[in-house]
Tab-separated table of C-alpha atoms in Angstrom:
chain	number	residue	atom	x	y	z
X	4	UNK	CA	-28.718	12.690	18.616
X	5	UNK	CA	-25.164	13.762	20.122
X	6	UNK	CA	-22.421	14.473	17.607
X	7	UNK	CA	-19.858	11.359	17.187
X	8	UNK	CA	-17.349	12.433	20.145
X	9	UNK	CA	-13.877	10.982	20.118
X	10	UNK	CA	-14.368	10.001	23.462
X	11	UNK	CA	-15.967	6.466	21.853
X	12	UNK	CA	-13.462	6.121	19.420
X	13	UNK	CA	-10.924	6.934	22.299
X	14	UNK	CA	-12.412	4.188	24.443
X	15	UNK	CA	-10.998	1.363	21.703
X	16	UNK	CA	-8.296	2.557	20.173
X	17	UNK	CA	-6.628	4.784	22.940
X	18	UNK	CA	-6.363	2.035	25.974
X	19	UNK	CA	-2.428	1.306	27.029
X	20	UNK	CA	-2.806	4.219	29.943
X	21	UNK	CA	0.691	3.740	31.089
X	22	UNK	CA	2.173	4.244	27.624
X	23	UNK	CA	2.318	7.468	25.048
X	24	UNK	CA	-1.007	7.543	24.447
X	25	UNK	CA	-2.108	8.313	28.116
X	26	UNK	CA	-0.245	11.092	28.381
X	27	UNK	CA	-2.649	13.738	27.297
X	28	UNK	CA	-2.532	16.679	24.910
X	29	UNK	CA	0.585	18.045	25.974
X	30	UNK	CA	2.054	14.594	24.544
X	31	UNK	CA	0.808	14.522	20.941
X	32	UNK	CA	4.153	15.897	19.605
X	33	UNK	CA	5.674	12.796	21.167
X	34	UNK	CA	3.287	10.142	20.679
X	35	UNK	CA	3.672	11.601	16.247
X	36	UNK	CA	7.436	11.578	16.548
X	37	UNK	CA	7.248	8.055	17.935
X	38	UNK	CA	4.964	6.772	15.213
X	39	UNK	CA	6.728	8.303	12.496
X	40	UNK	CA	9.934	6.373	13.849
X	41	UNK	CA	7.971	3.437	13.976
X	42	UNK	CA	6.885	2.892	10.689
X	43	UNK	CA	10.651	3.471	9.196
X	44	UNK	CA	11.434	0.901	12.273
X	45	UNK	CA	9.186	-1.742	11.403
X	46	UNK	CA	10.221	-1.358	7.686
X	47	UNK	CA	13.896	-1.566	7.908
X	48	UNK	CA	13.266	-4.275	10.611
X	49	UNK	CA	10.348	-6.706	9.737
X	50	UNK	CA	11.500	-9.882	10.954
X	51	UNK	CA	11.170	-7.670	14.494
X	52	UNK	CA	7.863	-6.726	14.527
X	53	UNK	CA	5.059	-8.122	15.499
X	54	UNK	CA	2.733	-9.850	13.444
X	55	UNK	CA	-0.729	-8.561	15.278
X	56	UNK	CA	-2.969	-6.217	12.502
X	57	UNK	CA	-4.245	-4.227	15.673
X	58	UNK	CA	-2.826	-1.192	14.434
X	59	UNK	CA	-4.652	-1.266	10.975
X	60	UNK	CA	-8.296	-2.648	12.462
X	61	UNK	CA	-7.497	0.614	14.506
X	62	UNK	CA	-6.348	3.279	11.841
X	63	UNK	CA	-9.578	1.537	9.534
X	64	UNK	CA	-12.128	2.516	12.174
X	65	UNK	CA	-10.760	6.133	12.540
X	66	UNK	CA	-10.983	6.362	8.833
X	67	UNK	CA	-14.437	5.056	9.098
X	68	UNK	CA	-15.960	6.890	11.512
X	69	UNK	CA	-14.357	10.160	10.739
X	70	UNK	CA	-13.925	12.345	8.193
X	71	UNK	CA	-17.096	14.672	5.823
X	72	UNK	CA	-18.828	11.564	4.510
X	73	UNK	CA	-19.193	10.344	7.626
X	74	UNK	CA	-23.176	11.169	8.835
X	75	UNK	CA	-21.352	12.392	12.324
X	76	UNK	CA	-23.866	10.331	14.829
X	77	UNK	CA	-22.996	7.463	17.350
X	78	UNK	CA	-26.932	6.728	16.636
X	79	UNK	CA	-26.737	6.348	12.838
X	80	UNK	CA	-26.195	3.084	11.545
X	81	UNK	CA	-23.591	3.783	9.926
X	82	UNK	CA	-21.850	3.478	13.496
X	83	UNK	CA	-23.173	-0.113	13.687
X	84	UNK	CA	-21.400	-1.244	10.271
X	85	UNK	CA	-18.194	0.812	11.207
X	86	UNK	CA	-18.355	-1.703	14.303
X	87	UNK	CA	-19.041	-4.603	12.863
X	88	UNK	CA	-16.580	-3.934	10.380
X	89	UNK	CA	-13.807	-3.316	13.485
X	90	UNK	CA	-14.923	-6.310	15.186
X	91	UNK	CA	-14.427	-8.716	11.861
X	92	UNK	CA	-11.358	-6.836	11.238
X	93	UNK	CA	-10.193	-8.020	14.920
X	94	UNK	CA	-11.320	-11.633	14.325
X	95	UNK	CA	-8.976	-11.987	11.658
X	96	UNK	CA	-5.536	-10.702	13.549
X	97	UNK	CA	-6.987	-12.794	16.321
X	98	UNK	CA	-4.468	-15.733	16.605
X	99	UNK	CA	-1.507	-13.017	16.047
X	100	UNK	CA	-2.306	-10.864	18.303
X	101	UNK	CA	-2.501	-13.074	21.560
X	102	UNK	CA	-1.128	-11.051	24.497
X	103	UNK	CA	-1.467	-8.097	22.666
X	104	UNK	CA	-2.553	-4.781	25.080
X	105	UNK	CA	-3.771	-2.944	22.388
X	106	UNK	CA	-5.990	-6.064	20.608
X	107	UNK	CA	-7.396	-6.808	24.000
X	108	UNK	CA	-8.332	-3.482	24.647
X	109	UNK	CA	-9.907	-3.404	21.335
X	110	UNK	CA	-11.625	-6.158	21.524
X	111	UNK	CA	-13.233	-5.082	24.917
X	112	UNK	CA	-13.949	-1.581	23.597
X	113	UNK	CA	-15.971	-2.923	20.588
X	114	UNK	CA	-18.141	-5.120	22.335
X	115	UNK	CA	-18.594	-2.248	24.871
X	116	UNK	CA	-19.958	0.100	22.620
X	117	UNK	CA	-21.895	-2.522	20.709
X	118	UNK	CA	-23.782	-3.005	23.784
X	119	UNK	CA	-24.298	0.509	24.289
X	120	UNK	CA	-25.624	1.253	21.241
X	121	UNK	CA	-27.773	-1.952	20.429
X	122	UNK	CA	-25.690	-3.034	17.932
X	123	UNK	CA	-26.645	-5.995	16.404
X	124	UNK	CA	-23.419	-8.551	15.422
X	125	UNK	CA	-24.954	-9.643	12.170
X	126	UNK	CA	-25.498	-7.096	9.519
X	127	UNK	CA	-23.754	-5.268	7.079
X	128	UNK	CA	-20.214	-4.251	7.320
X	129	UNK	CA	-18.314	-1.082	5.597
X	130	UNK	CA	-19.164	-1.497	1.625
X	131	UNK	CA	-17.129	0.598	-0.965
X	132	UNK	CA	-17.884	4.139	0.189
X	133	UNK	CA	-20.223	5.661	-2.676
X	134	UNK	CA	-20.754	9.199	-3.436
X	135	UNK	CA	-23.725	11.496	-2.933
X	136	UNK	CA	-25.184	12.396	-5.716
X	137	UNK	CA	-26.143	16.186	-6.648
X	138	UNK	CA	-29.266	17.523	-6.624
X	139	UNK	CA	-30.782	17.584	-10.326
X	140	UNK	CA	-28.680	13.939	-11.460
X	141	UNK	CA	-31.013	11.345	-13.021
X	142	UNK	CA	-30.768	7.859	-12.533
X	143	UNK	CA	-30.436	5.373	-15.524
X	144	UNK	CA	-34.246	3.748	-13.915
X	145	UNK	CA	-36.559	5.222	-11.864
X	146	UNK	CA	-36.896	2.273	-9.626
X	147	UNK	CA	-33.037	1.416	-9.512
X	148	UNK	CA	-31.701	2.323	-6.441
X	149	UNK	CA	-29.008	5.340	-6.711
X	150	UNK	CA	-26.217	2.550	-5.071
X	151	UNK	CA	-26.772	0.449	-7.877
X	152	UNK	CA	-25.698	2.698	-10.329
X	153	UNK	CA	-21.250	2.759	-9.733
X	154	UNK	CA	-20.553	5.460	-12.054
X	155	UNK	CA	-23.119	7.725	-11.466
X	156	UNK	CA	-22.859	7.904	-7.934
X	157	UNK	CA	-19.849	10.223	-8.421
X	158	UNK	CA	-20.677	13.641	-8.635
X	159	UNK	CA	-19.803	15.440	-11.437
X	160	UNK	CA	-16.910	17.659	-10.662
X	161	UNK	CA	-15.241	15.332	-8.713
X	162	UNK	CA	-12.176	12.851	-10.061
X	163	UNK	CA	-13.673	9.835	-11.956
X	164	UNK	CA	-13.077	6.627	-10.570
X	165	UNK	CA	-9.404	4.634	-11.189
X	166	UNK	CA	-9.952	1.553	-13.402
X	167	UNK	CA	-7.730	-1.415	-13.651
X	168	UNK	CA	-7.389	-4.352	-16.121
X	169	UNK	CA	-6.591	-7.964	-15.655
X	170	UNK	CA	-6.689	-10.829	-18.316
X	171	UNK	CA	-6.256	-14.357	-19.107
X	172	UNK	CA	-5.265	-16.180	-22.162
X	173	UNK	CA	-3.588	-18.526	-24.424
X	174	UNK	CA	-1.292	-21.170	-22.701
X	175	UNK	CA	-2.175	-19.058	-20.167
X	176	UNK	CA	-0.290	-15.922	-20.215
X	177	UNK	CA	-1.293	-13.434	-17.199
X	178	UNK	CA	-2.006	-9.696	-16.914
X	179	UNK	CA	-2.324	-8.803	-13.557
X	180	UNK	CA	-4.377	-5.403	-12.172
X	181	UNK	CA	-1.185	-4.237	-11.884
X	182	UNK	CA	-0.173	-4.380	-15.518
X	183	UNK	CA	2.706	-7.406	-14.374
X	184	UNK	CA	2.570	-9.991	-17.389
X	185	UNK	CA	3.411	-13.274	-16.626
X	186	UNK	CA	3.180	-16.849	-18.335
X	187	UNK	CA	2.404	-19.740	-15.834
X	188	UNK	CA	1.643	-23.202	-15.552
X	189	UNK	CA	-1.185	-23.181	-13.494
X	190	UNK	CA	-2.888	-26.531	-13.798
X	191	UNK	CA	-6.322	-27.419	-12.301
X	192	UNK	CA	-8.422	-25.221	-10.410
X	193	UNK	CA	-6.755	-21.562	-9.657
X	194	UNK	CA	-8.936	-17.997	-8.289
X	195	UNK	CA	-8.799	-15.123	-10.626
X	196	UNK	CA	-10.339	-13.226	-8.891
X	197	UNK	CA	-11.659	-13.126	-4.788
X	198	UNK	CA	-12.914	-10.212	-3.220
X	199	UNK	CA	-16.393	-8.703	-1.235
X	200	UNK	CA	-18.249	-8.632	-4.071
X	201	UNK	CA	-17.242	-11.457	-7.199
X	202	UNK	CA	-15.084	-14.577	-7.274
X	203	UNK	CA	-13.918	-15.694	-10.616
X	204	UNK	CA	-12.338	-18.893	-11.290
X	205	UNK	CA	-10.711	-20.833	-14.086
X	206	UNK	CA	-9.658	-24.056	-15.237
X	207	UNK	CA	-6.625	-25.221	-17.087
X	208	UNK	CA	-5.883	-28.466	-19.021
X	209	UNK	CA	-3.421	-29.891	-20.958
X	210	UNK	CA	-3.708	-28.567	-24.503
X	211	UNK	CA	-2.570	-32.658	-25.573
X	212	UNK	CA	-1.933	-35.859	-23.735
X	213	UNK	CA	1.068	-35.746	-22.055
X	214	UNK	CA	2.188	-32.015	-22.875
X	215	UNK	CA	2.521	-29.778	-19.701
X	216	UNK	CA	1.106	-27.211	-21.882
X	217	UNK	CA	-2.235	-25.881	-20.340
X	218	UNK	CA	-5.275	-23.593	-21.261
X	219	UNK	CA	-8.145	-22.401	-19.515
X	220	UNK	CA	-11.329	-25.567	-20.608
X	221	UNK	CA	-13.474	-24.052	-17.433
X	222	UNK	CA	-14.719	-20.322	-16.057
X	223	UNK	CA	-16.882	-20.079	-13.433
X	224	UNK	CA	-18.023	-16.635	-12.166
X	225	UNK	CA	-19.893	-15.947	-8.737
X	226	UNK	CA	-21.986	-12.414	-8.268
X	227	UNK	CA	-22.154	-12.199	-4.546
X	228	UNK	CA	-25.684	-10.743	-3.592
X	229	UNK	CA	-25.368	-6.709	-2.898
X	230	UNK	CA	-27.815	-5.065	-1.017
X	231	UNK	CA	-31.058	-3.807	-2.909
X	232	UNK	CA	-29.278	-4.417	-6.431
X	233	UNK	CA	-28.510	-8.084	-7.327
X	234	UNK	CA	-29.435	-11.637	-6.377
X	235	UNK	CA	-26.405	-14.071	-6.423
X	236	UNK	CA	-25.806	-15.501	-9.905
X	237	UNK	CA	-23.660	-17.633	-11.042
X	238	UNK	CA	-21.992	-18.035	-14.864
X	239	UNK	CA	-20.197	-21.015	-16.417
X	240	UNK	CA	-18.340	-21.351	-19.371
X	241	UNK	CA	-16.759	-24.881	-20.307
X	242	UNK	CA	-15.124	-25.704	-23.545
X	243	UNK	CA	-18.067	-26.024	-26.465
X	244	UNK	CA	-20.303	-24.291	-24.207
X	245	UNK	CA	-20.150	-20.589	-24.015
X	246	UNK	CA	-23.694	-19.841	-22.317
X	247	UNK	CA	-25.470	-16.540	-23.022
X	248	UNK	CA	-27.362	-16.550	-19.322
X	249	UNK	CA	-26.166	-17.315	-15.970
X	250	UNK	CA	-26.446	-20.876	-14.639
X	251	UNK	CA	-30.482	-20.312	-13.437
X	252	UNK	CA	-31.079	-19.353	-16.817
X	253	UNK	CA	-31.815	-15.855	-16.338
X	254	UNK	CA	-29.741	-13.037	-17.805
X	255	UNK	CA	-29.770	-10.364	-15.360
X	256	UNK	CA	-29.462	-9.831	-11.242
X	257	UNK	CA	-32.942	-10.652	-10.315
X	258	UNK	CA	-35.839	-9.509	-8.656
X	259	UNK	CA	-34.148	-6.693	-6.746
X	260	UNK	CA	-35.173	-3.283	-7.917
X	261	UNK	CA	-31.287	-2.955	-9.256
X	262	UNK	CA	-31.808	-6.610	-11.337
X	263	UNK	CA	-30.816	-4.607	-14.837
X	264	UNK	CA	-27.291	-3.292	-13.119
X	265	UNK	CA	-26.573	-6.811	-13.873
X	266	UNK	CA	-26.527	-7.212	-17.680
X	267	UNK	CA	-25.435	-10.669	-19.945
X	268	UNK	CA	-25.326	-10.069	-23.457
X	269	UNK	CA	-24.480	-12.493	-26.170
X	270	UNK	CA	-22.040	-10.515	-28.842
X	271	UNK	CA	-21.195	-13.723	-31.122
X	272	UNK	CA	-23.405	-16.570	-30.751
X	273	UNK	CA	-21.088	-19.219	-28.986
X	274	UNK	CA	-17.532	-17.007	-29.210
X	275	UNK	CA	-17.959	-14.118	-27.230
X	276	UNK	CA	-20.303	-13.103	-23.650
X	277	UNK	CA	-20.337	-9.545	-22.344
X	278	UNK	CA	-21.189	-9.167	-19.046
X	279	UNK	CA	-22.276	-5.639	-17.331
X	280	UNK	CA	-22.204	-5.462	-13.395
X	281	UNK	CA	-22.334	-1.822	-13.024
X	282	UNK	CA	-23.545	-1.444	-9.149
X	283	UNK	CA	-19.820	-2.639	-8.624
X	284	UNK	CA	-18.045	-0.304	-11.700
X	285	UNK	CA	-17.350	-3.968	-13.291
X	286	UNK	CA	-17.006	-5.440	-17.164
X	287	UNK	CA	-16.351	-8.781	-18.289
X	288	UNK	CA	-15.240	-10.331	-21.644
X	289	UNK	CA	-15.463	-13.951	-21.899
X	290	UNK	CA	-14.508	-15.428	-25.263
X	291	UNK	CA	-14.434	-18.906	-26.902
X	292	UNK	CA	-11.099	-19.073	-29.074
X	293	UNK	CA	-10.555	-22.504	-30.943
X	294	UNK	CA	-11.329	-25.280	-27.579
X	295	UNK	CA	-10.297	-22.825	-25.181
X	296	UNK	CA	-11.579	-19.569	-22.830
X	297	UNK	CA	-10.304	-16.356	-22.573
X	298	UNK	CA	-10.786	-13.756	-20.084
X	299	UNK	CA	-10.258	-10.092	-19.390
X	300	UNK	CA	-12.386	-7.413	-16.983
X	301	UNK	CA	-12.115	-3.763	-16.275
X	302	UNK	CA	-12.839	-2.939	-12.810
X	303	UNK	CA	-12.502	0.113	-10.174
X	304	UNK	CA	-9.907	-0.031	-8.207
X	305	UNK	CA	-11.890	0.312	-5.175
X	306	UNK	CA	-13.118	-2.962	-6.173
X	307	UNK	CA	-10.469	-5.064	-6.515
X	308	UNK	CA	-8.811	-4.028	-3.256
X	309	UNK	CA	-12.630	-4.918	-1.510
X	310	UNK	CA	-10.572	-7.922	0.394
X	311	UNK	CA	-11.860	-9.065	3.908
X	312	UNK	CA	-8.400	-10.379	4.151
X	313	UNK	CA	-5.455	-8.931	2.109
X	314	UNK	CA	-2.901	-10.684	4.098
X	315	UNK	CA	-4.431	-14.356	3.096
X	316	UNK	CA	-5.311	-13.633	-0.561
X	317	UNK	CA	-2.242	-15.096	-1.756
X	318	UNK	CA	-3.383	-16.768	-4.958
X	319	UNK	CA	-5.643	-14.164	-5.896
X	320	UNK	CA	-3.614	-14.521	-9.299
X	321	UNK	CA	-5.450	-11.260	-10.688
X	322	UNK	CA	-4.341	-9.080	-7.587
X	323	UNK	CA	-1.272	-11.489	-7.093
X	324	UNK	CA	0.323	-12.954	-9.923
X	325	UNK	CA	0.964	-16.401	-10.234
X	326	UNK	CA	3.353	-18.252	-7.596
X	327	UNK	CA	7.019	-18.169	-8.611
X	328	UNK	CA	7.292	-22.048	-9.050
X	329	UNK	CA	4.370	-21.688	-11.463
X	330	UNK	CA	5.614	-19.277	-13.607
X	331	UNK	CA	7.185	-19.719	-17.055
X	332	UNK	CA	10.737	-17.675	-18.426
X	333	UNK	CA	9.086	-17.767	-21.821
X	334	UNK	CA	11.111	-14.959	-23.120
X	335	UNK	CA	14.257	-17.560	-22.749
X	336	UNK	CA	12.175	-20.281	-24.810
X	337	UNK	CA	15.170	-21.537	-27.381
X	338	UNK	CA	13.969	-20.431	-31.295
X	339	UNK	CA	14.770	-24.484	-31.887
X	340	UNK	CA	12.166	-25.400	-29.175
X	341	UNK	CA	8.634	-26.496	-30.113
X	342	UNK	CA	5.811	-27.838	-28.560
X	343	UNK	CA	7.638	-31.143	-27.833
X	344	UNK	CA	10.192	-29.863	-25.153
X	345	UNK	CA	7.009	-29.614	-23.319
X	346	UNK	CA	5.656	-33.135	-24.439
X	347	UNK	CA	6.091	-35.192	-20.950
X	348	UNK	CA	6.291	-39.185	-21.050
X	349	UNK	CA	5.558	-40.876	-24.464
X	350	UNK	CA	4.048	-39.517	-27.870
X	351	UNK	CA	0.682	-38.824	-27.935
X	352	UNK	CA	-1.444	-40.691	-29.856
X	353	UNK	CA	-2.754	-37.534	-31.507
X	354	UNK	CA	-0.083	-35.207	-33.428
X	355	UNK	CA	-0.419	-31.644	-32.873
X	356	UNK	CA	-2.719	-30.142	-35.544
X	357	UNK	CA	0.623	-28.115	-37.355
X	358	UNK	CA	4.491	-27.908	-35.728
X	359	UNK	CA	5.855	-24.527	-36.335
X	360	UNK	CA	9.630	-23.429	-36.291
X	361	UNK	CA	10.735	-19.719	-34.869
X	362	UNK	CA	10.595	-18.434	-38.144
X	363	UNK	CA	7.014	-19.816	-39.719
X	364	UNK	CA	5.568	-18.710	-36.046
X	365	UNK	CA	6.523	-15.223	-35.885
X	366	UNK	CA	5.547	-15.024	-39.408
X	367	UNK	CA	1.816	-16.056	-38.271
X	368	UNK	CA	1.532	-13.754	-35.461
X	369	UNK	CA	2.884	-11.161	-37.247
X	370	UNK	CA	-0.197	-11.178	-39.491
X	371	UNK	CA	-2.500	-10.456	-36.557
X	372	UNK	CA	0.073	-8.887	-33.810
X	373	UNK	CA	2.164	-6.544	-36.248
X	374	UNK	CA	3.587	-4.627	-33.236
X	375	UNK	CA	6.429	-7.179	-30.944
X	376	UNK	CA	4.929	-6.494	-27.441
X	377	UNK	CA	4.630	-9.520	-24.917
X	378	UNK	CA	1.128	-10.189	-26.610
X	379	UNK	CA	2.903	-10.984	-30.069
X	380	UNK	CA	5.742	-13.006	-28.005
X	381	UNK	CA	3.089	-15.035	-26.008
X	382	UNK	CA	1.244	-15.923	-29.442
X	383	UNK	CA	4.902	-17.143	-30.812
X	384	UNK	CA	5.301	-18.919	-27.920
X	385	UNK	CA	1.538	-21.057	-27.843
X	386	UNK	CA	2.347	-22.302	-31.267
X	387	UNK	CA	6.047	-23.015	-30.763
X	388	UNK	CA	4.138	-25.053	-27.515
X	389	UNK	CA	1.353	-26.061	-28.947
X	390	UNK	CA	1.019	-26.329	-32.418
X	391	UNK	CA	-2.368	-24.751	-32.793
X	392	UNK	CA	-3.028	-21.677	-34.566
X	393	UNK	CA	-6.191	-20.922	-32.497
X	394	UNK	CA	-3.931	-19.522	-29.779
X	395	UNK	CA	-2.874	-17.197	-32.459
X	396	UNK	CA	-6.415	-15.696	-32.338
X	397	UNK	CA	-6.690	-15.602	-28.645
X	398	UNK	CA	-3.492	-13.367	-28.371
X	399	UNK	CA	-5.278	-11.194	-30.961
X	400	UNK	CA	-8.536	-11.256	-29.095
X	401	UNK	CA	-6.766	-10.630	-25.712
X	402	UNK	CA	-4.939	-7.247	-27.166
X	403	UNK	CA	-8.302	-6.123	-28.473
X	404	UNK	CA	-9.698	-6.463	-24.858
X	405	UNK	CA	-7.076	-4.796	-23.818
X	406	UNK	CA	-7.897	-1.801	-25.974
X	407	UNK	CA	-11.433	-1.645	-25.119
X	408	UNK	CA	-10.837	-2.135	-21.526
X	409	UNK	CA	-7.878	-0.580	-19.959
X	410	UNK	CA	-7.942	2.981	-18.957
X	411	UNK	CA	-4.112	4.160	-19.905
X	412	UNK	CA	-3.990	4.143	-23.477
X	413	UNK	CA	-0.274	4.685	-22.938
X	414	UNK	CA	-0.165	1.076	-21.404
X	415	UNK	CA	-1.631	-1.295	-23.853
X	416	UNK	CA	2.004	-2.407	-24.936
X	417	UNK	CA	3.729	-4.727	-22.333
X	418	UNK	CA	7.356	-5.289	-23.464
X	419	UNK	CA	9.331	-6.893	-20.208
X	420	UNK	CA	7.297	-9.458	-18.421
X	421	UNK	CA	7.606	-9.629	-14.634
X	422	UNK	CA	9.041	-12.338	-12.227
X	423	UNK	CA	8.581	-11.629	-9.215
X	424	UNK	CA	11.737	-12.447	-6.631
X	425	UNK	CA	10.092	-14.683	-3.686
X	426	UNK	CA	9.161	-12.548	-0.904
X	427	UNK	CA	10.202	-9.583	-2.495
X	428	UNK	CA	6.268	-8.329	-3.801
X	429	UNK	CA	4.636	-9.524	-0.229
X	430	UNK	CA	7.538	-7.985	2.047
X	431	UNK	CA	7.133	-4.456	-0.209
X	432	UNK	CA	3.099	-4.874	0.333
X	433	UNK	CA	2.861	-5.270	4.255
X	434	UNK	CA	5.662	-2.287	4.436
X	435	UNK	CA	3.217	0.175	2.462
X	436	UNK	CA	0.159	-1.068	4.186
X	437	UNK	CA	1.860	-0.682	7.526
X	438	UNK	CA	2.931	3.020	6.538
X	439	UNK	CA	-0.440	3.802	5.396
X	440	UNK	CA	-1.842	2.342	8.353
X	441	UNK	CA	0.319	4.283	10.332
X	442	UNK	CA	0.028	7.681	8.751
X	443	UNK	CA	-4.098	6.965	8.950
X	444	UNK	CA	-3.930	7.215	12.786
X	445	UNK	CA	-1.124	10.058	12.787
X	446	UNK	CA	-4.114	12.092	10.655
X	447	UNK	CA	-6.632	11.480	13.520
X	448	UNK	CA	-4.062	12.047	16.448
X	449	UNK	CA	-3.793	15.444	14.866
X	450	UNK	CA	-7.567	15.524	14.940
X	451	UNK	CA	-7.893	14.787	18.294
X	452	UNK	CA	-5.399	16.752	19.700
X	453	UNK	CA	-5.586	20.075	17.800
């Protein structure tokens, strides 16, 4: 088998012959200079550029097929999946990229080498990269594969993995991966979470007839099937029902060899599931609080950013945040409001079960949330709103999940919640991905003409 020549990787991504990056070595210090000025271009001016994700499908199969984990043969299939991967990637900037030189070429290039190298379309595509492990490591089982096993895939001696932390509680306060805390309105049927490997999604109701208070009455969570690990299993949680298996009954992945990376375990009968998906690095807390669900999950961060799409994953409220016009200012809730500033039409046939005043509901959380972060204001808040001390509970229970879960010890306390200016977060996001995108093919133009 011949080493992976740049030639190939030439043939896609280096096509526009009468521009910059035709003109041979002697033009590499001019085709970086013009890149570099690019990026700051495109940043300063985005209502200028283009749309067309070319340049990132481009910089993603460089990455890919570069680089010392790479197994360094056009014959491996490895090359196959980095194709795939560049074709789906394509697929997706499609309708932006119309009478684009560069997507065209692309597009030709891929299904070139495809041909060439008897690539079939369907298949895998890139998966989290995971590391090699050392000679003399153990595996947890003898007949679980080693890519089932997130953690221990990392060698020793190298950096751990980066976790993150997102949760969901109460009337239904918000803590992103990103440590943004938010309260929002969120009514119906909303994602959590959406990425290549889970899809998490939640509920909310009104907490009384006619009150545009909500909580989360529904949680459904979808294990995509991986490889040699886990089957696809499903888990839902309703109000009064807090199931200790997944919907088929069963309580781990499956029949694959890697069925036990999947784990369900039952902690309080009724009030609290754990669930253990370590092929993917993942934990999940769901708890039963009063009538209503609460969730939290710890997760690598190679995980969470596992999106086919990035650009489209707009209410991927874990990743996200909520939308602006869902979100609630509950830090400027008047100390004389109470649940029935949120009361909408007429009274409700049912009272709330107590109606607290500013005073008598700092005084309750105080007994459980001693310390006046955004977890002791959002439990204020639910009773001021609601009237039910439950919620004080599920700000309790969210904190502690916080503790067990998050990696930075140093951010368990939120004290300023975050509202996000519209367009502000999404304009910031495309900028950094376009840099990074950017600086990913400067790396390999150095590579190649060196």
């Amino acid at each position: 088998m011949q080493p992976l020549s740049s030639s190939s990787r030439e043939r896609i991504v280096v096509k526009d012959r009468a521009g910059w990056m035709g003109m041979g070595r002697g033009a590499a210090p001019t085709a970086l200079g013009f890149l570099q000025t690019l990026a700051v271009f495109l940043c300063i001016f985005p209502a200028a550029t283009s749309p067309c994700k070319i340049l990132k499908c481009n910089s993603e199969f460089w990455t890919a097929t570069s680089g010392a984990h790479y197994p360094g043969s056009e014959d491996a299939p490895e090359f196959c999946t980095a194709l795939r991967a560049y074709s789906h990637c394509t697929r997706r900037t499609a309708r932006t990229c119309r009478g684009d030189l560069a997507y065209h070429s692309a597009v030709h290039g891929i299904e070139d080498l495809m041909s060439q190298h008897n690539c079939s379309k369907d298949g895998p595509t890139s998966q989290p990269r995971l590391r090699t492990l050392p000679p003399g490591d153990s595996q947890e089982r003898s007949d679980s594969p080693e890519i089932c096993h997130y953690e221990k895939s990392f060698h020793k001696h190298s950096a751990p993995p980066n976790y993150t932390h997102c949760g969901l509680f109460g009337d239904p306060h918000l803590r992103t991966f990103t440590d943004h805390f938010q309260t929002c309105q969120v009514r119906g049927a909303w994602p959590l979470i959406d990425n290549n490997y889970l899809n998490v999604q939640v509920t909310n109701t009104p907490v009384l007839p006619g009150s545009s208070a909500t909580a989360t009455s529904k949680l459904t969570i979808i294990f995509k099937n991986f490889q040699e690990c886990v089957d696809q299993k499903v888990y839902q949680a309703e109000m009064d029902e807090l199931p200790a298996a997944f919907a088929d009954g069963s309580k781990n992945g499956g029949d694959k060899h890697g069925a036990n990376s999947l784990k369900i375990t039952e902690k309080v009968s009724g009030q609290h599931v754990e669930i253990q998906a370590k092929y993917i690095g993942t934990t999940i807390i769901v708890r039963q609080v009063g009538r209503y669900l609460t969730f939290a999950v710890r997760m690598p961060e190679e995980v969470v950013n596992a999106v086919d799409d990035r650009d489209n994953q707009g209410l991927y409220l874990c990743l996200r945040g909520c939308p602006l016009n869902e979100q609630i200012d509950f830090q400027s809730f008047h100390a004389s409001e109470s649940w029935s500033t949120r009361r909408k039409g007429p009274s409700p046939p049912v009272p709330p079960p107590e109606v607290f005043t500013y005073e008598t509901a700092t005084a309750r959380c105080k007994e459980k949330l001693p310390v006046e972060d955004l977890y002791f204001q959002a439990c204020v808040f639910d009773l001021l709103t609601t009237g039910d001390v439950n919620f004080t509970l599920a700000a309790y229970y969210a904190f502690e999940d916080v503790k067990m879960l998050h990696s930075n010890k140093d951010k368990l306390h939120l004290y300023e919640r975050t509202r996000d200016l519209p367009g502000n977060a999404a304009a910031s996001g495309q900028c950094q991905e376009l840099v990074l995108s950017l600086a990913a093919v400067v790396c390999c133009l150095i590579s190649l003409f060196s």
